[in-house]
PDB file of C-alpha atoms in Angstrom:
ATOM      1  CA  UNK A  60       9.225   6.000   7.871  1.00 67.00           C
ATOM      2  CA  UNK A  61       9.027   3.247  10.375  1.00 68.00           C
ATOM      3  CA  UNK A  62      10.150   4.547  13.982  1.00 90.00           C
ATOM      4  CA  UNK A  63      10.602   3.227  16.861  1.00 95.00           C
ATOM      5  CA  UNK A  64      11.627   5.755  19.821  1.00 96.00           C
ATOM      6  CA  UNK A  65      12.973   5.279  22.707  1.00 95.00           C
ATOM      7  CA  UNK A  66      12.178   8.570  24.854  1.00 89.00           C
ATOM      8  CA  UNK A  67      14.979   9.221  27.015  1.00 89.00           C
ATOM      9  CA  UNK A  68      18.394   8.896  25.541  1.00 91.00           C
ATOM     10  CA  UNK A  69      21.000   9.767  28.264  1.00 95.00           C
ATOM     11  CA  UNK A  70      20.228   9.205  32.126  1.00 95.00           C
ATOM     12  CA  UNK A  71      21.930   9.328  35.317  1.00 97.00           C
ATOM     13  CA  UNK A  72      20.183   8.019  38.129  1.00 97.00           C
ATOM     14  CA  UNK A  73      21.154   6.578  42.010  1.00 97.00           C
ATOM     15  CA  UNK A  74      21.693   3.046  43.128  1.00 97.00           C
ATOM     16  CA  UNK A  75      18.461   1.867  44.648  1.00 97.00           C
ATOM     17  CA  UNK A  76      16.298   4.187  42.676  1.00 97.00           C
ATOM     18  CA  UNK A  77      13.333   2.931  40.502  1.00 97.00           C
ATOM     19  CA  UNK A  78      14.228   3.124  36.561  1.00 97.00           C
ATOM     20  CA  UNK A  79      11.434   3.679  34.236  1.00 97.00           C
ATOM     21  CA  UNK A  80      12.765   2.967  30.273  1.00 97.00           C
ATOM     22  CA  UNK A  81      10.160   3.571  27.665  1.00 96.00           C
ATOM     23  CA  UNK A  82       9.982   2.508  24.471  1.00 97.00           C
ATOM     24  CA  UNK A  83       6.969   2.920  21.054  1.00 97.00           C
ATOM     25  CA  UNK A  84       6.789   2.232  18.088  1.00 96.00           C
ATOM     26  CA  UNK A  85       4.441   3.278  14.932  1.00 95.00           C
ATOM     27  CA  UNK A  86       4.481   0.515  13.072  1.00 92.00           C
ATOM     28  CA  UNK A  87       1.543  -1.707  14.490  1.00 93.00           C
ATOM     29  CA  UNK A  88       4.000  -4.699  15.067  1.00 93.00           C
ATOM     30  CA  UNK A  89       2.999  -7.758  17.798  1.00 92.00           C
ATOM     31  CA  UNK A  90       6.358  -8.316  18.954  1.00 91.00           C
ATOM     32  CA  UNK A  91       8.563  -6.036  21.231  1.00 94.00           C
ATOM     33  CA  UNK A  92      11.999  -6.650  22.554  1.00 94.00           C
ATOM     34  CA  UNK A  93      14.214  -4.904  25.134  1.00 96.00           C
ATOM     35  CA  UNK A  94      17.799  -5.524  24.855  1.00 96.00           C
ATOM     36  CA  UNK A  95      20.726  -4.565  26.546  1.00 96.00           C
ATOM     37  CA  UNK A  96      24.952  -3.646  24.778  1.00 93.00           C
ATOM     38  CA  UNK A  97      27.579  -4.068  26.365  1.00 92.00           C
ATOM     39  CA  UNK A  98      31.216  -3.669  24.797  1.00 86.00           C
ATOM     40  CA  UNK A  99      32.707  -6.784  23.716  1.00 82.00           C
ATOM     41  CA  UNK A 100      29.592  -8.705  24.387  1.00 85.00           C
ATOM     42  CA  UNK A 101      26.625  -8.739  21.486  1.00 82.00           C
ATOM     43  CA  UNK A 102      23.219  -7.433  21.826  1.00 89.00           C
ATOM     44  CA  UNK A 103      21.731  -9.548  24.841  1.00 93.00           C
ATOM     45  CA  UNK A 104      18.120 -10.254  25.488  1.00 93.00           C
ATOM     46  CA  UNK A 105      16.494  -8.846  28.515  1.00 96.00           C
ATOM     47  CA  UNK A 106      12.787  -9.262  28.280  1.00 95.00           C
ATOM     48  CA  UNK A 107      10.256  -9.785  25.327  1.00 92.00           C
ATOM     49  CA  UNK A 108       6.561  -9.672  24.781  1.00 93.00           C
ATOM     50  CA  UNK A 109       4.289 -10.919  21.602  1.00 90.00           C
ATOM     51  CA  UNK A 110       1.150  -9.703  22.617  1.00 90.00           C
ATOM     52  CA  UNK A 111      -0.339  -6.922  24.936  1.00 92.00           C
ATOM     53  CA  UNK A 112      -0.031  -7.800  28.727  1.00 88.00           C
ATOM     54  CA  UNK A 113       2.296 -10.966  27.256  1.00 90.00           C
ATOM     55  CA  UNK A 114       5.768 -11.112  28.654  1.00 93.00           C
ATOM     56  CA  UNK A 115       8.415 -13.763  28.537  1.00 92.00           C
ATOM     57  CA  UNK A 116      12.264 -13.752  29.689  1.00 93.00           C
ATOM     58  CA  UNK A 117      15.028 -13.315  27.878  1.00 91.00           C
ATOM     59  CA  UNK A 118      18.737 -14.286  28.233  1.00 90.00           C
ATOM     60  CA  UNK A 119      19.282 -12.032  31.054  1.00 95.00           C
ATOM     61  CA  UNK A 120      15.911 -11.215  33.319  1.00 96.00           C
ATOM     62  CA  UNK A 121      17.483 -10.676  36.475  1.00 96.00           C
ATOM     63  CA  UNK A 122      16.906  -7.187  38.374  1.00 96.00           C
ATOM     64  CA  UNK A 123      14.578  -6.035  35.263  1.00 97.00           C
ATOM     65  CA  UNK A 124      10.652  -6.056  34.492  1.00 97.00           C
ATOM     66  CA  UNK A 125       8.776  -5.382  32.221  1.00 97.00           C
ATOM     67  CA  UNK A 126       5.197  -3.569  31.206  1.00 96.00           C
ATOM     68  CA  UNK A 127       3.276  -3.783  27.577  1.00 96.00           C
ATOM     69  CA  UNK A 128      -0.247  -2.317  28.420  1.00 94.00           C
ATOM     70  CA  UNK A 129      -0.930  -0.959  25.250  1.00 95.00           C
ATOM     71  CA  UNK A 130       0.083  -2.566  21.652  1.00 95.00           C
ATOM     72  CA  UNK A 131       2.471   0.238  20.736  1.00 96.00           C
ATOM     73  CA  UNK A 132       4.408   0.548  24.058  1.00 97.00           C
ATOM     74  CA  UNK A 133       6.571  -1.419  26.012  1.00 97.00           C
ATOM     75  CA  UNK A 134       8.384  -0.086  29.408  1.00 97.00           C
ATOM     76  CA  UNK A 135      11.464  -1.720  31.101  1.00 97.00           C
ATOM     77  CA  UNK A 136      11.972  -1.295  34.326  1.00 97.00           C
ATOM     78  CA  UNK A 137      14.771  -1.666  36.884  1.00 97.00           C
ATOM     79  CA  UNK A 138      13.063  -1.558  40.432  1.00 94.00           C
ATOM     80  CA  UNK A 139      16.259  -0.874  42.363  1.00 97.00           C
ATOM     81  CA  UNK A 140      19.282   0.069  40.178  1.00 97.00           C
ATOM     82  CA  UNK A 141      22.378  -1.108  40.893  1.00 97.00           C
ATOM     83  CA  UNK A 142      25.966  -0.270  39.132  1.00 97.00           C
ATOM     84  CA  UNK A 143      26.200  -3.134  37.299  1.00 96.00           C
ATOM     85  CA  UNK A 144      23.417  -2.356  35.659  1.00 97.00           C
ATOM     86  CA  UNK A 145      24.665   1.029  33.703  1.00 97.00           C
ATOM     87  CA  UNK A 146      24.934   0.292  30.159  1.00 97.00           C
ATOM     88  CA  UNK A 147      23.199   0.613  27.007  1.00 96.00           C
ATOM     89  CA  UNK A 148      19.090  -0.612  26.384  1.00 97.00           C
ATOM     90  CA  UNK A 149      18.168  -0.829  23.261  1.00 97.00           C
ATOM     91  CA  UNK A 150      14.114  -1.279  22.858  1.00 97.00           C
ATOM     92  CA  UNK A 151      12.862  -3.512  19.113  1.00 95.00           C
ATOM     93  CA  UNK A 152      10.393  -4.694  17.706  1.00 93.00           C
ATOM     94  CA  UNK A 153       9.065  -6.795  14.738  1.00 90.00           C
ATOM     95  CA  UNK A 154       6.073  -8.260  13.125  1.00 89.00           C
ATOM     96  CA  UNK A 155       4.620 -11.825  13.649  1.00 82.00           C
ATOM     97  CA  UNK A 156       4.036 -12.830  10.074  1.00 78.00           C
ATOM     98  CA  UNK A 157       6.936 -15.262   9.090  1.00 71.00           C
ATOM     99  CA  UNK A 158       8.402 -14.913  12.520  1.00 73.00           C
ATOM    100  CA  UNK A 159      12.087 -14.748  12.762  1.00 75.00           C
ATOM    101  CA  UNK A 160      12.847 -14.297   9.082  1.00 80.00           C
ATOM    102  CA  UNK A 161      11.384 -10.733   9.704  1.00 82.00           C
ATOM    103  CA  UNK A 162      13.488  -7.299  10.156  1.00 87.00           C
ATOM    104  CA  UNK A 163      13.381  -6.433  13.941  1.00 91.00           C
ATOM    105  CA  UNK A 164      13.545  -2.651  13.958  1.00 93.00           C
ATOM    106  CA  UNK A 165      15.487  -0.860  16.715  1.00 95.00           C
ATOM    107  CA  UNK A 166      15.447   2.687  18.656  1.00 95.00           C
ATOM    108  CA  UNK A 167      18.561   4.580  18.747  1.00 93.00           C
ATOM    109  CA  UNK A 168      19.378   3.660  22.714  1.00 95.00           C
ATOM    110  CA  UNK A 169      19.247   4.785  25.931  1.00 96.00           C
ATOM    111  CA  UNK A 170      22.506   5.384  27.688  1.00 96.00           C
ATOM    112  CA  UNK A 171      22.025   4.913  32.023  1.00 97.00           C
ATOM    113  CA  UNK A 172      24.984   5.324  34.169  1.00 97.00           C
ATOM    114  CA  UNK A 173      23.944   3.949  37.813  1.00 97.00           C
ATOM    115  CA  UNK A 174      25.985   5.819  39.943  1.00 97.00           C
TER     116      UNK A 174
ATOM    117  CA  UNK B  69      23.034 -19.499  25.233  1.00 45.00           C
ATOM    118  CA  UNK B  70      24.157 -20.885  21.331  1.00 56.00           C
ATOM    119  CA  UNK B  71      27.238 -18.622  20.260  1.00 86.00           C
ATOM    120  CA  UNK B  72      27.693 -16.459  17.346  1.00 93.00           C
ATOM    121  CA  UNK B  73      30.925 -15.253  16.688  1.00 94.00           C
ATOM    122  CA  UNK B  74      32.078 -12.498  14.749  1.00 95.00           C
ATOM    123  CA  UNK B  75      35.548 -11.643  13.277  1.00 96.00           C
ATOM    124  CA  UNK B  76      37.468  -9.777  13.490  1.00 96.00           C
ATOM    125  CA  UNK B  77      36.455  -7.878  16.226  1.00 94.00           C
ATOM    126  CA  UNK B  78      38.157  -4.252  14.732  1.00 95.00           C
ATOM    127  CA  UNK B  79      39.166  -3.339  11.399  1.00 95.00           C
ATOM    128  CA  UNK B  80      40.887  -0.427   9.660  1.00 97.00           C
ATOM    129  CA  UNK B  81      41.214  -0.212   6.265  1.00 97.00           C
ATOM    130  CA  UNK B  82      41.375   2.473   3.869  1.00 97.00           C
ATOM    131  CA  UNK B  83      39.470   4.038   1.835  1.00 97.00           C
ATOM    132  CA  UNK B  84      38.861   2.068  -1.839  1.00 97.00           C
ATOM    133  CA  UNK B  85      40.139  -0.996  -0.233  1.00 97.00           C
ATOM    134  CA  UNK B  86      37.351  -4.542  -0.084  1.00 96.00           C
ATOM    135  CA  UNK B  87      37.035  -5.673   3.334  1.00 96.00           C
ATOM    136  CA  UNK B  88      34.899  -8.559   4.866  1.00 95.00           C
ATOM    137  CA  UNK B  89      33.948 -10.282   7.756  1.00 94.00           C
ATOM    138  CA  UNK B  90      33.143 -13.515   9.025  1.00 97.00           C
ATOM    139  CA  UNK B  91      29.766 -14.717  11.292  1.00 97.00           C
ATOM    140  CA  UNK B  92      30.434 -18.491  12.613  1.00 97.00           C
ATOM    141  CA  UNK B  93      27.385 -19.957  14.252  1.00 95.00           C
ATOM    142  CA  UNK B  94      25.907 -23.348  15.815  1.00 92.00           C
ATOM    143  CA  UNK B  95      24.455 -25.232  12.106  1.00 91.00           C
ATOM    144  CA  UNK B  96      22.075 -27.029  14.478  1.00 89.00           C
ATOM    145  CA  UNK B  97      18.396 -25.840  14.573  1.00 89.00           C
ATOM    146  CA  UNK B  98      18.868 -23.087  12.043  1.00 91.00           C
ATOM    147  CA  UNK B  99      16.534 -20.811  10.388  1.00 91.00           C
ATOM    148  CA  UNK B 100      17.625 -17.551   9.219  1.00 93.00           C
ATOM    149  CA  UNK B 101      20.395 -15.326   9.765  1.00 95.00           C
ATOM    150  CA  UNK B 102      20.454 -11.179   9.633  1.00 96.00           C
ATOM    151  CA  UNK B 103      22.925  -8.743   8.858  1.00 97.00           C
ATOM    152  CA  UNK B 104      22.895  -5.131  10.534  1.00 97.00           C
ATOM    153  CA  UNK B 105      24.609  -1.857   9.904  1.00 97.00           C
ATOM    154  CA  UNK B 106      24.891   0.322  13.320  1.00 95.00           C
ATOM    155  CA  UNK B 107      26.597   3.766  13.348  1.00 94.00           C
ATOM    156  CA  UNK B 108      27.513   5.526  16.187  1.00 89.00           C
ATOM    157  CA  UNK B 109      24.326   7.213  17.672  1.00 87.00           C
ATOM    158  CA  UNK B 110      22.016   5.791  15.166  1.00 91.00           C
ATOM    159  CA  UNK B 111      19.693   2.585  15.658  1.00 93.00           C
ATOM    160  CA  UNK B 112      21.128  -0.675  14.222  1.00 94.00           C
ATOM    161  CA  UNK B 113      19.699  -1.112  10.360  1.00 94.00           C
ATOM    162  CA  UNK B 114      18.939  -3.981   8.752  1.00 94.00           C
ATOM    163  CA  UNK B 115      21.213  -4.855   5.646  1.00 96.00           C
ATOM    164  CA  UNK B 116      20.014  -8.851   4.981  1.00 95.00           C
ATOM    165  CA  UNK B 117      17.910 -11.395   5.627  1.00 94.00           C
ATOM    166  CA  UNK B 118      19.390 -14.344   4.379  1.00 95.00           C
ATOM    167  CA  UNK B 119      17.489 -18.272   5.196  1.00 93.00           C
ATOM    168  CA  UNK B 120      18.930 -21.105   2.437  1.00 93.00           C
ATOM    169  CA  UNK B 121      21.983 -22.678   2.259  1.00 95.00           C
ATOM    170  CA  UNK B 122      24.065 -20.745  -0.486  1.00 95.00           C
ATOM    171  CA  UNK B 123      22.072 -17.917  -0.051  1.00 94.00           C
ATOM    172  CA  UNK B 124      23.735 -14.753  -1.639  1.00 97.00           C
ATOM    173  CA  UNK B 125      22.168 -11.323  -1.186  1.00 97.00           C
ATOM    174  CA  UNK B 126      24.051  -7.656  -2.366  1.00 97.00           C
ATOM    175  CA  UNK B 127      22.665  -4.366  -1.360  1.00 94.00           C
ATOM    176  CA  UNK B 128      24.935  -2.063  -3.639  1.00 95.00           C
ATOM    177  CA  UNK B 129      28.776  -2.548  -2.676  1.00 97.00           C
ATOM    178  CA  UNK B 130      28.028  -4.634   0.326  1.00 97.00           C
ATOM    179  CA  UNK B 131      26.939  -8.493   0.077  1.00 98.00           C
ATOM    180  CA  UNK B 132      26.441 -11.552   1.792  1.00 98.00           C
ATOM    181  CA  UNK B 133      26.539 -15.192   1.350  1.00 98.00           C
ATOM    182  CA  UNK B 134      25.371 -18.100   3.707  1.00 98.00           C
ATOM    183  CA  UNK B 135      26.680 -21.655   4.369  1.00 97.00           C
ATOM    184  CA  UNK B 136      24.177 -23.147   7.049  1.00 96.00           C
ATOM    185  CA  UNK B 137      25.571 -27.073   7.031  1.00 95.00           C
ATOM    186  CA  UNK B 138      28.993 -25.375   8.278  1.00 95.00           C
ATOM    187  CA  UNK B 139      27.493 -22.310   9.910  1.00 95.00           C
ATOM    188  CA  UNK B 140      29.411 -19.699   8.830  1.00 96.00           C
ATOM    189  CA  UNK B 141      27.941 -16.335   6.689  1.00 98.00           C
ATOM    190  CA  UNK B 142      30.417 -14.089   5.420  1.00 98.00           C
ATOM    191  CA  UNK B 143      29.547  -9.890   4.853  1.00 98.00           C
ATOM    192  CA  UNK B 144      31.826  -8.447   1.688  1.00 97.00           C
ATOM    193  CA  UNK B 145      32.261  -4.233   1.489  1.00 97.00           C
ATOM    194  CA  UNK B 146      33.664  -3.304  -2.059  1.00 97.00           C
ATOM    195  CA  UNK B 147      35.460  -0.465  -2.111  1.00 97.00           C
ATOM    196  CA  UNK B 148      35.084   0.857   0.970  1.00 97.00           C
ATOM    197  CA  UNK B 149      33.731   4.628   1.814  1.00 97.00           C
ATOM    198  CA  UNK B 150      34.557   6.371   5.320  1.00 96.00           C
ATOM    199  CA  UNK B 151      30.335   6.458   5.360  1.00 95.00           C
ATOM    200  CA  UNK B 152      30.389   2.595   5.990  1.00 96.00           C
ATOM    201  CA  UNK B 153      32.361   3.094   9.006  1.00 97.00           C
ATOM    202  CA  UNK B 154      29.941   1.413  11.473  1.00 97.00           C
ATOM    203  CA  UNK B 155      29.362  -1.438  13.672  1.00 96.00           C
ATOM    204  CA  UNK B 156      28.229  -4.433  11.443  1.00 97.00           C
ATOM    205  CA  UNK B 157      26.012  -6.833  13.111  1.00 96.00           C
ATOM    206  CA  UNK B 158      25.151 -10.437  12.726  1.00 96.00           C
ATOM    207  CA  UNK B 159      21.932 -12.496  14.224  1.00 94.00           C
ATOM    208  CA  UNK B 160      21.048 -16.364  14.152  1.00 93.00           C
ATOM    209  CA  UNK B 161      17.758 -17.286  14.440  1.00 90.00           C
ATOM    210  CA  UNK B 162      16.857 -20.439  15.874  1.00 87.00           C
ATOM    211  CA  UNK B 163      14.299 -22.469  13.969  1.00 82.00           C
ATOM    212  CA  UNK B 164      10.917 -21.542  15.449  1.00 74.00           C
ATOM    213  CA  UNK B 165      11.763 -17.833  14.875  1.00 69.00           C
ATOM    214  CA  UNK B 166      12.097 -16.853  18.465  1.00 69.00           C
ATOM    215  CA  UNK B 167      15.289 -17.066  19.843  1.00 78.00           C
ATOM    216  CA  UNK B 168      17.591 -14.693  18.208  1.00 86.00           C
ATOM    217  CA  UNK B 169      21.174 -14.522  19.058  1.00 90.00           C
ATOM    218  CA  UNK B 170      23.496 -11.596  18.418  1.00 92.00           C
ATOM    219  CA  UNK B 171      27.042 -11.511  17.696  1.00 93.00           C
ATOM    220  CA  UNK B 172      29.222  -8.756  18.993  1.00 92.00           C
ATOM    221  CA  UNK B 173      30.207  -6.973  16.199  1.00 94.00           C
ATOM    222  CA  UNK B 174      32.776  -6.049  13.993  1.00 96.00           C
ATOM    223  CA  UNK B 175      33.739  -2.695  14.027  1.00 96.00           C
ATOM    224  CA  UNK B 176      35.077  -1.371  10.850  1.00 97.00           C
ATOM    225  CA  UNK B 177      36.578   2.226   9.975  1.00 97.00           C
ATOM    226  CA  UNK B 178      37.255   3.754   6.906  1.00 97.00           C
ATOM    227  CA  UNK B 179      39.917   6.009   6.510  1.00 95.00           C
ATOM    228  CA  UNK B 180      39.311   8.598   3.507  1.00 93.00           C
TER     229      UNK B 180
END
């Protein structure tokens, strides 16, 4: 079974603090994604990286990082949280062979409140 | 950002009833478009991948069918079953393969 885990589901943290989100998968693919869900708004694109130590922006960079040392993992990060940045992350990935017609597979989410 | 809409936003129907839902997105620069199924505290799962014009998949009650010179896909649910209660999810890929775009869902309950 193909997995991709997110390891913390549900976290609270303070405005200002340093947010470490981190995200691996089994399944050997190149390509990782981190996006973020908002209601009423579809999944959005924060960061994504095709190769280890690659990065590139997505739709919505701003106040995020990112870090893909190793092949299988893939960390976002928020260096100083802010409210506006509680909501839902949602860390993919998929393979590079016949790019974009490929099934991105997703963890189950990470819920942050900034408070 | 290229949009891709989704309607209707919510739906309840009840149980046994066919239900479907509508994907409109930007013809231009296409190259494939995929269908998810996302229940509540589960990750999102793919249902379709779907890449000609006229394309028509099925995946036991549920199927699809694509129209890329008007850009519109539509997602059909015979029969429904409270277990296909779920957010269903649509994605336009832009040709190159990179840039994916989601929709925002339509949410669809079931009511046995």
């Amino acid at each position: 079974d193909v997995k991709v885990t997110q390891s913390s589901r549900y976290l609270v943290k303070r405005t200002g603090e340093k947010v470490f989100l981190e995200c691996v998968q089994d399944m050997d693919h190149e390509n990782m994604f981190w996006y973020r869900q908002d209601p009423g708004l579809g999944l959005r694109l924060i960061y994504f990286s095709y190769d280890v130590k690659m990065k590139e922006k997505g739709d919505i960079p701003e106040g995020y990082s990112v870090s893909r040392e190793k092949k299988e993992r893939f960390s976002l990060i928020l260096e100083s949280a802010s409210t506006n940045q509680t909501s839902m992350y949602l860390c993919a990935s998929s393979s590079q062979r016949d790019r974009g017609k490929n099934t991105i597979y997703f963890g189950e989410g990470s819920w942050l409140t900034v408070v | 950002i290229l949009n891709v809409e989704q309607s209707p936003q919510s739906l309840h129907v009840q149980e046994g009833d066919s239900t479907n839902f509508t994907c409109s997105f930007p013809s231009s620069n296409f190259y494939a478009l995929h269908w998810y199924r996302w229940e509540t505290a589960k990750s999102p799962e793919a249902l379709f991948v779907m890449t000609l014009n006229g394309d028509e998949k099925k995946k036991g009650r549920i199927s699809a069918t694509l129209n890329t010179k008007e850009g519109y896909s539509y997602l059909y649910i015979k029969g429904s079953q409270p277990e296909d209660s779920a957010t269903y999810l649509c994605a336009r890929v832009s040709t190159g393969g990179f840039k994916t775009i989601f929709g925002a869902g339509t949410r669809l309950f079931v009511k046995a």
